[in-house]
Amino acid sequence: MKTLLVESDPKRQERWEQRLRDLDAQPTVVASCADAMQLPNNSRFLLAIVASSEIDRELIQGAVRELKRQCQVVLCLIDRQDAQADRAAYEAGFDGCLFDDSSDLEIATKIGQANDLEKIELRLAQAQKLESIGELAAGIAHEINTPIQYVGDNTRFVQTACDDLVDVLQSCQALIATLNEEGDVDKAKQTLQTSLDDADVEYLLEEIPSAITQTLDGVDRVANIVRAMKEFSHPGVSEMALTDLSNAIENTVMVARNEWKYVAEMETEFDPDLPPVSCLPGELNQVLLNMVVNSAHAIAESLGESSEQKGKIKISTHLATPFAEIRISDNGTGVAEEDIQRIFAPFFTTKAVGKGTGQGLAIAQTVIVEKHGGAIEVESQLGQGTTFIIKIPIDQTRTPEGLSDAEQTPELPKANSPEQLAAD
């Protein structure tokens, strides 16, 4: 397990670093929160311990959120008797506090709780992913069954063709024997021609290569579906990994194919200049799946059950430095203007009762904004369609100066300032 210690005082830094090493907590030590946020985001930590002195100078709520992107749990290190620092820490969004005189048992307990929380979140993410796959299972089975059927049909055809070709080859052997024994060329030619006509060799020569090609295409399609399923359902990891977004999108489109193919044409457009992006691939796949399924449902609702027309879903990627941008567009029902600001709220849904849980976009908000430091934008017109724009930082190193205006909240009250406490 890895921990992060944020402490500028050399003596306290040395003392706490040693305590964490004694607990096998593998500490990384930095002097300030700004230094912590300059660490690459693939430097994931189970626990961060931030000295209360850092609150006075630079810890703002946005910065705490940034720390939580890299750390499972963020604790504030305060004096046990300092109620003001305790209050300021919770206002800043810390998950709890440790004290200067905390025992090794208390520290070990906090580490254990953080470890348990991480395991629970990983299991929950995997359960959500498997739930999605379970909901799509019938469609995926259909997608596999279709190519398997024509693989079987073509294989049986080739088997029958082989029987006919065996007859032809046997006739050729008989022809050679006849010529050797009797020398009657006309009789041998007539026998061979009869075998060729019975086997319909011209038809076989035309159809056998096509049947083999279709069979191989079917095998490839099944293999692609299985590969997409395997990559999509692979257990999530707690650390960032370089991910090819084009491949992740293609896998998601494949897994969700039966959800959209009856109601929409799918178009993908990938930026060839987009580099691999550091992200949590399993959780990003879940977000993409939720949005593709949402688009399919929106189009189905817009077209109605009796419509023979199809809508359109387009997924594109774009390098918009410093972000990798994913656009998912559909020409479905759209979202009313008054609902746009609420669609990311947990349990809010525009679908009919029983059709949606209101969790898909809430999960997307958590994964993209909180865990990746990215953004989700929505462009929608009621009755025209919706575009979701996902932005993920390519360079996962961010500092407080790099935060958006929304994240730049005022500095917290000084933990040792009675005037500030009175003003509150």
Short mmCIF file of C-alpha atoms in Angstrom, two decimals:
data_model
loop_
_atom_site.label_atom_id
_atom_site.label_comp_id
_atom_site.label_asym_id
_atom_site.label_seq_id
_atom_site.Cartn_x
_atom_site.Cartn_y
_atom_site.Cartn_z
CA MET A 1 0.00 0.00 0.00
CA LYS A 2 1.19 3.53 -0.78
CA THR A 3 0.55 6.64 1.31
CA LEU A 4 1.12 10.32 0.72
CA LEU A 5 2.40 12.63 3.46
CA VAL A 6 2.03 16.40 2.98
CA GLU A 7 4.10 18.18 5.61
CA SER A 8 6.45 21.17 5.28
CA ASP A 9 7.97 21.09 8.77
CA PRO A 10 11.22 19.04 8.47
CA LYS A 11 11.09 17.53 11.96
CA ARG A 12 7.45 16.49 11.79
CA GLN A 13 7.97 15.29 8.25
CA GLU A 14 10.83 13.04 9.33
CA ARG A 15 8.94 11.72 12.34
CA TRP A 16 5.75 10.89 10.44
CA GLU A 17 7.61 9.44 7.50
CA GLN A 18 9.36 7.04 9.85
CA ARG A 19 6.09 6.09 11.56
CA LEU A 20 4.52 5.26 8.20
CA ARG A 21 7.58 3.26 7.14
CA ASP A 22 7.38 1.27 10.37
CA LEU A 23 3.78 0.40 9.42
CA ASP A 24 4.94 -0.65 5.93
CA ALA A 25 2.81 2.15 4.45
CA GLN A 26 5.34 3.10 1.72
CA PRO A 27 5.12 6.89 2.21
CA THR A 28 5.77 9.46 -0.50
CA VAL A 29 6.60 12.80 1.12
CA VAL A 30 5.95 16.26 -0.31
CA ALA A 31 6.13 19.67 1.32
CA SER A 32 2.86 21.16 0.04
CA CYS A 33 -0.44 20.34 -1.60
CA ALA A 34 0.76 22.07 -4.75
CA ASP A 35 3.68 19.62 -4.84
CA ALA A 36 1.27 16.73 -4.32
CA MET A 37 -0.85 17.77 -7.26
CA GLN A 38 2.19 17.97 -9.49
CA LEU A 39 2.70 14.23 -9.07
CA PRO A 40 1.57 12.19 -12.10
CA ASN A 41 -1.96 10.96 -11.63
CA ASN A 42 -0.86 7.38 -12.15
CA SER A 43 0.80 7.78 -8.73
CA ARG A 44 -2.23 6.49 -6.86
CA PHE A 45 -2.27 6.44 -3.06
CA LEU A 46 -4.38 4.52 -0.62
CA LEU A 47 -4.19 7.27 2.00
CA ALA A 48 -3.06 10.90 2.15
CA ILE A 49 -2.16 12.63 5.41
CA VAL A 50 -2.07 16.42 5.15
CA ALA A 51 -0.75 18.60 7.95
CA SER A 52 -3.22 21.21 9.21
CA SER A 53 -0.64 23.93 8.59
CA GLU A 54 -1.22 23.40 4.89
CA ILE A 55 -4.84 24.47 5.30
CA ASP A 56 -3.81 27.97 6.30
CA ARG A 57 -1.76 28.62 3.22
CA GLU A 58 -3.22 26.83 0.28
CA LEU A 59 -5.79 24.12 0.86
CA ILE A 60 -8.97 25.13 -0.90
CA GLN A 61 -11.93 22.87 -1.55
CA GLY A 62 -10.96 22.44 -5.18
CA ALA A 63 -7.48 21.33 -4.16
CA VAL A 64 -8.91 18.73 -1.77
CA ARG A 65 -11.00 17.36 -4.63
CA GLU A 66 -7.84 17.16 -6.68
CA LEU A 67 -6.10 15.20 -3.92
CA LYS A 68 -9.02 12.80 -3.81
CA ARG A 69 -8.43 12.01 -7.47
CA GLN A 70 -5.11 10.49 -6.48
CA CYS A 71 -5.97 9.18 -3.01
CA GLN A 72 -8.62 6.82 -1.76
CA VAL A 73 -8.89 8.63 1.58
CA VAL A 74 -7.57 12.09 2.53
CA LEU A 75 -7.00 12.81 6.24
CA CYS A 76 -5.98 16.00 7.97
CA LEU A 77 -3.21 15.89 10.59
CA ILE A 78 -4.16 18.23 13.44
CA ASP A 79 -3.61 18.82 17.14
CA ARG A 80 -6.15 16.85 19.15
CA GLN A 81 -7.21 19.95 21.10
CA ASP A 82 -7.54 22.25 18.07
CA ALA A 83 -11.28 22.32 17.41
CA GLN A 84 -10.95 25.10 14.83
CA ALA A 85 -8.58 23.03 12.69
CA ASP A 86 -10.92 20.05 13.04
CA ARG A 87 -13.82 22.13 11.78
CA ALA A 88 -11.82 23.67 8.94
CA ALA A 89 -10.69 20.23 7.82
CA TYR A 90 -14.21 18.91 7.50
CA GLU A 91 -15.33 22.08 5.71
CA ALA A 92 -12.50 21.53 3.24
CA GLY A 93 -13.83 18.08 2.44
CA PHE A 94 -11.36 15.86 4.29
CA ASP A 95 -12.52 12.32 5.03
CA GLY A 96 -11.39 12.55 8.64
CA CYS A 97 -8.53 13.51 10.91
CA LEU A 98 -5.43 12.09 12.53
CA PHE A 99 -3.78 13.70 15.52
CA ASP A 100 -0.18 14.53 16.34
CA ASP A 101 -0.34 12.08 19.23
CA SER A 102 -2.25 9.32 17.39
CA SER A 103 -1.02 5.86 18.31
CA ASP A 104 0.32 3.41 15.76
CA LEU A 105 -2.89 1.43 16.25
CA GLU A 106 -4.99 4.47 15.30
CA ILE A 107 -2.89 5.05 12.19
CA ALA A 108 -3.00 1.37 11.23
CA THR A 109 -6.79 1.40 11.71
CA LYS A 110 -7.17 4.36 9.33
CA ILE A 111 -4.98 2.61 6.77
CA GLY A 112 -7.02 -0.57 7.13
CA GLN A 113 -10.28 1.35 6.70
CA ALA A 114 -8.94 3.02 3.55
CA ASN A 115 -7.88 -0.37 2.21
CA ASP A 116 -11.30 -1.85 2.93
CA LEU A 117 -13.00 1.12 1.23
CA GLU A 118 -10.87 0.68 -1.87
CA LYS A 119 -11.74 -3.01 -2.08
CA ILE A 120 -15.44 -2.25 -1.66
CA GLU A 121 -15.35 0.39 -4.41
CA LEU A 122 -13.54 -1.96 -6.78
CA ARG A 123 -16.08 -4.70 -6.10
CA LEU A 124 -18.95 -2.26 -6.57
CA ALA A 125 -17.53 -1.04 -9.89
CA GLN A 126 -17.10 -4.63 -11.04
CA ALA A 127 -20.63 -5.50 -9.90
CA GLN A 128 -22.03 -2.53 -11.84
CA LYS A 129 -20.09 -3.63 -14.91
CA LEU A 130 -21.29 -7.22 -14.62
CA GLU A 131 -24.84 -5.97 -14.06
CA SER A 132 -24.61 -4.04 -17.33
CA ILE A 133 -23.30 -7.13 -19.12
CA GLY A 134 -26.11 -9.18 -17.57
CA GLU A 135 -28.69 -6.72 -18.91
CA LEU A 136 -27.10 -6.95 -22.36
CA ALA A 137 -26.56 -10.74 -22.21
CA ALA A 138 -29.50 -11.70 -24.44
CA GLY A 139 -28.36 -9.25 -27.11
CA ILE A 140 -24.76 -10.42 -26.90
CA ALA A 141 -25.90 -14.06 -27.18
CA HIS A 142 -27.84 -13.09 -30.31
CA GLU A 143 -24.79 -11.33 -31.75
CA ILE A 144 -22.73 -14.49 -31.21
CA ASN A 145 -25.47 -16.87 -32.37
CA THR A 146 -25.94 -15.24 -35.78
CA PRO A 147 -22.37 -15.76 -37.05
CA ILE A 148 -22.25 -19.18 -35.38
CA GLN A 149 -25.32 -20.16 -37.41
CA TYR A 150 -23.81 -19.32 -40.77
CA VAL A 151 -20.50 -20.84 -39.71
CA GLY A 152 -22.44 -24.06 -39.09
CA ASP A 153 -24.42 -23.80 -42.35
CA ASN A 154 -21.31 -23.14 -44.42
CA THR A 155 -19.38 -25.94 -42.72
CA ARG A 156 -22.18 -28.42 -43.53
CA PHE A 157 -22.21 -27.18 -47.14
CA VAL A 158 -18.44 -27.68 -47.45
CA GLN A 159 -18.83 -31.15 -45.95
CA THR A 160 -21.40 -32.09 -48.63
CA ALA A 161 -19.23 -30.51 -51.32
CA CYS A 162 -16.28 -32.59 -50.16
CA ASP A 163 -18.35 -35.75 -50.58
CA ASP A 164 -19.13 -34.74 -54.17
CA LEU A 165 -15.49 -33.88 -54.84
CA VAL A 166 -14.43 -37.25 -53.45
CA ASP A 167 -16.71 -38.87 -56.03
CA VAL A 168 -15.04 -36.82 -58.76
CA LEU A 169 -11.57 -37.79 -57.56
CA GLN A 170 -12.58 -41.43 -57.45
CA SER A 171 -13.84 -41.10 -61.02
CA CYS A 172 -10.46 -39.66 -62.00
CA GLN A 173 -8.75 -42.69 -60.48
CA ALA A 174 -11.13 -44.98 -62.34
CA LEU A 175 -10.42 -43.06 -65.55
CA ILE A 176 -6.69 -43.66 -65.24
CA ALA A 177 -7.30 -47.34 -64.55
CA THR A 178 -9.59 -47.63 -67.59
CA LEU A 179 -7.07 -45.96 -69.86
CA ASN A 180 -4.30 -48.23 -68.62
CA GLU A 181 -6.32 -51.40 -69.01
CA GLU A 182 -8.54 -50.78 -72.03
CA GLY A 183 -7.22 -47.68 -73.73
CA ASP A 184 -10.83 -46.58 -74.45
CA VAL A 185 -10.48 -42.79 -74.26
CA ASP A 186 -14.09 -41.99 -75.26
CA LYS A 187 -15.52 -44.22 -72.55
CA ALA A 188 -13.19 -42.73 -69.93
CA LYS A 189 -14.10 -39.18 -70.96
CA GLN A 190 -17.82 -39.96 -70.77
CA THR A 191 -17.45 -41.48 -67.29
CA LEU A 192 -15.53 -38.46 -66.01
CA GLN A 193 -17.99 -35.99 -67.55
CA THR A 194 -20.88 -37.78 -65.88
CA SER A 195 -19.13 -37.49 -62.50
CA LEU A 196 -18.46 -33.78 -63.07
CA ASP A 197 -22.07 -33.14 -64.02
CA ASP A 198 -23.42 -35.11 -61.04
CA ALA A 199 -21.20 -33.17 -58.64
CA ASP A 200 -22.02 -29.81 -60.32
CA VAL A 201 -18.35 -28.93 -60.12
CA GLU A 202 -18.74 -25.44 -61.60
CA TYR A 203 -21.15 -24.55 -58.79
CA LEU A 204 -18.83 -26.02 -56.18
CA LEU A 205 -15.82 -24.12 -57.56
CA GLU A 206 -17.79 -20.90 -57.25
CA GLU A 207 -19.41 -21.49 -53.86
CA ILE A 208 -16.77 -23.28 -51.81
CA PRO A 209 -14.35 -20.28 -51.62
CA SER A 210 -17.28 -18.02 -50.70
CA ALA A 211 -18.43 -20.43 -47.99
CA ILE A 212 -14.94 -20.61 -46.53
CA THR A 213 -14.61 -16.81 -46.58
CA GLN A 214 -17.98 -16.37 -44.84
CA THR A 215 -17.01 -18.99 -42.26
CA LEU A 216 -13.75 -17.24 -41.46
CA ASP A 217 -15.61 -13.90 -41.24
CA GLY A 218 -18.03 -15.48 -38.79
CA VAL A 219 -15.22 -16.91 -36.69
CA ASP A 220 -13.51 -13.49 -36.66
CA ARG A 221 -16.76 -11.81 -35.62
CA VAL A 222 -17.28 -14.19 -32.73
CA ALA A 223 -13.65 -13.74 -31.69
CA ASN A 224 -14.07 -9.94 -31.77
CA ILE A 225 -17.21 -10.11 -29.64
CA VAL A 226 -15.51 -12.38 -27.11
CA ARG A 227 -12.42 -10.14 -27.04
CA ALA A 228 -14.56 -7.04 -26.53
CA MET A 229 -16.47 -8.80 -23.75
CA LYS A 230 -13.23 -9.91 -22.11
CA GLU A 231 -11.69 -6.43 -22.21
CA PHE A 232 -14.90 -4.75 -21.11
CA SER A 233 -15.59 -7.08 -18.20
CA HIS A 234 -12.01 -7.28 -16.97
CA PRO A 235 -11.85 -6.30 -13.29
CA GLY A 236 -11.04 -2.64 -12.78
CA VAL A 237 -7.73 -1.43 -11.42
CA SER A 238 -7.13 1.28 -8.86
CA GLU A 239 -4.30 2.87 -10.82
CA MET A 240 -4.34 4.83 -14.05
CA ALA A 241 -3.26 2.97 -17.19
CA LEU A 242 -2.45 4.22 -20.67
CA THR A 243 -5.50 3.43 -22.79
CA ASP A 244 -6.27 3.58 -26.49
CA LEU A 245 -9.61 5.41 -26.51
CA SER A 246 -10.43 4.24 -30.04
CA ASN A 247 -10.10 0.61 -28.95
CA ALA A 248 -12.14 1.23 -25.78
CA ILE A 249 -14.94 2.82 -27.82
CA GLU A 250 -14.93 0.01 -30.40
CA ASN A 251 -15.22 -2.58 -27.63
CA THR A 252 -18.12 -0.70 -26.06
CA VAL A 253 -19.92 -0.35 -29.40
CA MET A 254 -19.48 -4.09 -29.97
CA VAL A 255 -20.79 -5.06 -26.51
CA ALA A 256 -23.81 -2.76 -26.88
CA ARG A 257 -24.50 -3.60 -30.55
CA ASN A 258 -27.82 -5.35 -29.97
CA GLU A 259 -29.08 -2.27 -28.07
CA TRP A 260 -28.57 0.12 -30.99
CA LYS A 261 -28.48 -1.82 -34.26
CA TYR A 262 -32.28 -2.01 -34.62
CA VAL A 263 -32.86 1.70 -34.00
CA ALA A 264 -29.74 3.53 -35.18
CA GLU A 265 -26.85 3.61 -37.59
CA MET A 266 -23.53 3.82 -35.76
CA GLU A 267 -20.76 6.10 -37.00
CA THR A 268 -17.32 6.40 -35.43
CA GLU A 269 -14.65 8.95 -36.24
CA PHE A 270 -11.33 8.70 -34.42
CA ASP A 271 -8.60 11.33 -34.36
CA PRO A 272 -5.42 9.57 -35.57
CA ASP A 273 -3.29 12.10 -33.66
CA LEU A 274 -4.87 11.29 -30.30
CA PRO A 275 -2.26 9.61 -28.05
CA PRO A 276 -3.05 6.94 -25.44
CA VAL A 277 -4.68 8.54 -22.42
CA SER A 278 -3.93 7.80 -18.77
CA CYS A 279 -7.23 6.75 -17.23
CA LEU A 280 -9.12 4.08 -15.31
CA PRO A 281 -10.10 1.95 -18.33
CA GLY A 282 -12.71 -0.24 -16.66
CA GLU A 283 -14.64 2.71 -15.25
CA LEU A 284 -14.34 4.68 -18.49
CA ASN A 285 -15.77 1.69 -20.41
CA GLN A 286 -18.75 1.72 -18.04
CA VAL A 287 -19.36 5.42 -18.71
CA LEU A 288 -19.18 4.91 -22.48
CA LEU A 289 -21.56 1.95 -22.30
CA ASN A 290 -24.10 3.91 -20.26
CA MET A 291 -24.04 6.76 -22.76
CA VAL A 292 -24.31 4.55 -25.86
CA VAL A 293 -27.28 2.70 -24.33
CA ASN A 294 -28.87 6.03 -23.33
CA SER A 295 -28.51 7.27 -26.91
CA ALA A 296 -30.11 4.09 -28.28
CA HIS A 297 -33.01 4.38 -25.86
CA ALA A 298 -33.52 8.07 -26.69
CA ILE A 299 -33.67 7.28 -30.42
CA ALA A 300 -36.04 4.36 -29.85
CA GLU A 301 -38.34 6.60 -27.83
CA SER A 302 -38.19 9.30 -30.52
CA LEU A 303 -38.98 6.91 -33.39
CA GLY A 304 -41.73 4.94 -31.67
CA GLU A 305 -42.22 1.19 -31.73
CA SER A 306 -43.83 1.00 -35.19
CA SER A 307 -41.23 3.07 -37.05
CA GLU A 308 -39.12 1.40 -39.73
CA GLN A 309 -36.71 4.32 -39.81
CA LYS A 310 -33.41 4.48 -37.98
CA GLY A 311 -31.73 7.26 -36.08
CA LYS A 312 -28.03 7.95 -35.88
CA ILE A 313 -25.39 7.72 -33.16
CA LYS A 314 -21.99 9.24 -33.81
CA ILE A 315 -18.97 8.81 -31.55
CA SER A 316 -15.85 10.80 -32.29
CA THR A 317 -12.57 11.54 -30.59
CA HIS A 318 -10.55 14.70 -30.86
CA LEU A 319 -7.27 16.01 -29.50
CA ALA A 320 -8.18 19.28 -27.79
CA THR A 321 -4.99 19.94 -25.84
CA PRO A 322 -4.73 19.54 -22.88
CA PHE A 323 -7.74 17.21 -23.15
CA ALA A 324 -8.75 14.10 -25.05
CA GLU A 325 -12.31 14.82 -26.14
CA ILE A 326 -14.99 12.21 -26.79
CA ARG A 327 -18.28 13.30 -28.39
CA ILE A 328 -21.33 11.02 -28.30
CA SER A 329 -24.19 12.41 -30.37
CA ASP A 330 -27.65 11.12 -31.18
CA ASN A 331 -30.79 12.45 -32.86
CA GLY A 332 -33.12 11.11 -30.20
CA THR A 333 -35.63 12.85 -27.96
CA GLY A 334 -33.23 15.45 -26.56
CA VAL A 335 -33.36 16.95 -23.07
CA ALA A 336 -35.47 19.88 -21.96
CA GLU A 337 -33.45 22.97 -21.03
CA GLU A 338 -34.73 22.96 -17.47
CA ASP A 339 -33.56 19.34 -17.04
CA ILE A 340 -30.01 19.72 -18.36
CA GLN A 341 -28.63 20.99 -15.04
CA ARG A 342 -30.24 18.06 -13.19
CA ILE A 343 -29.39 15.08 -15.37
CA PHE A 344 -26.19 14.29 -13.46
CA ALA A 345 -27.96 14.23 -10.10
CA PRO A 346 -28.30 10.74 -8.57
CA PHE A 347 -31.67 9.08 -9.26
CA PHE A 348 -32.80 11.79 -11.70
CA THR A 349 -34.03 10.35 -14.99
CA THR A 350 -36.08 11.58 -17.93
CA LYS A 351 -37.12 8.02 -18.82
CA ALA A 352 -40.51 6.56 -18.02
CA VAL A 353 -41.08 4.86 -14.67
CA GLY A 354 -39.32 1.51 -14.63
CA LYS A 355 -37.11 2.38 -17.61
CA GLY A 356 -34.18 3.97 -15.81
CA THR A 357 -32.55 4.21 -12.39
CA GLY A 358 -31.01 7.66 -12.79
CA GLN A 359 -27.57 6.28 -11.94
CA GLY A 360 -25.85 6.16 -15.34
CA LEU A 361 -25.01 9.84 -15.68
CA ALA A 362 -24.37 10.21 -11.95
CA ILE A 363 -21.71 7.49 -12.30
CA ALA A 364 -20.34 9.30 -15.36
CA GLN A 365 -20.02 12.52 -13.37
CA THR A 366 -18.14 10.73 -10.59
CA VAL A 367 -15.79 8.88 -12.93
CA ILE A 368 -14.98 11.69 -15.37
CA VAL A 369 -14.99 14.75 -13.12
CA GLU A 370 -13.98 13.47 -9.69
CA LYS A 371 -11.69 10.57 -10.59
CA HIS A 372 -10.14 11.91 -13.78
CA GLY A 373 -10.29 15.66 -13.23
CA GLY A 374 -12.13 16.03 -16.50
CA ALA A 375 -15.43 17.53 -17.53
CA ILE A 376 -18.74 16.53 -19.13
CA GLU A 377 -20.64 19.06 -21.21
CA VAL A 378 -24.13 18.61 -22.65
CA GLU A 379 -25.58 20.15 -25.79
CA SER A 380 -29.23 19.27 -26.35
CA GLN A 381 -32.41 20.45 -27.98
CA LEU A 382 -35.73 18.88 -27.11
CA GLY A 383 -36.91 16.79 -30.04
CA GLN A 384 -33.63 17.22 -31.92
CA GLY A 385 -31.05 15.17 -30.05
CA THR A 386 -28.20 15.34 -27.56
CA THR A 387 -24.43 15.51 -27.62
CA PHE A 388 -22.32 14.60 -24.60
CA ILE A 389 -18.78 15.96 -24.66
CA ILE A 390 -16.37 14.11 -22.38
CA LYS A 391 -13.02 15.76 -21.69
CA ILE A 392 -10.22 13.80 -20.02
CA PRO A 393 -6.84 15.40 -19.26
CA ILE A 394 -4.09 13.83 -21.33
CA ASP A 395 -1.45 15.08 -18.90
CA GLN A 396 -2.80 14.03 -15.52
CA THR A 397 -0.48 16.44 -13.66
CA ARG A 398 -2.50 19.40 -12.45
CA THR A 399 -1.84 22.19 -9.97
CA PRO A 400 -4.24 24.57 -8.19
CA GLU A 401 -3.44 27.17 -10.84
CA GLY A 402 -4.73 24.72 -13.45
CA LEU A 403 -8.16 24.29 -11.86
CA SER A 404 -11.31 25.70 -13.41
CA ASP A 405 -13.07 28.75 -12.00
CA ALA A 406 -15.69 26.48 -10.48
CA GLU A 407 -13.02 24.66 -8.52
CA GLN A 408 -11.27 27.82 -7.37
CA THR A 409 -13.21 28.41 -4.17
CA PRO A 410 -12.15 30.96 -1.54
CA GLU A 411 -9.42 30.04 0.91
CA LEU A 412 -10.56 28.41 4.12
CA PRO A 413 -10.60 30.28 7.44
CA LYS A 414 -7.30 30.17 9.30
CA ALA A 415 -7.35 27.33 11.77
CA ASN A 416 -5.65 29.53 14.38
CA SER A 417 -7.66 32.70 13.76
CA PRO A 418 -10.30 33.55 16.43
CA GLU A 419 -11.35 36.57 14.33
CA GLN A 420 -12.26 34.30 11.45
CA LEU A 421 -14.16 31.94 13.74
CA ALA A 422 -16.11 34.87 15.20
CA ALA A 423 -16.90 36.10 11.69
CA ASP A 424 -18.34 32.69 10.89
#
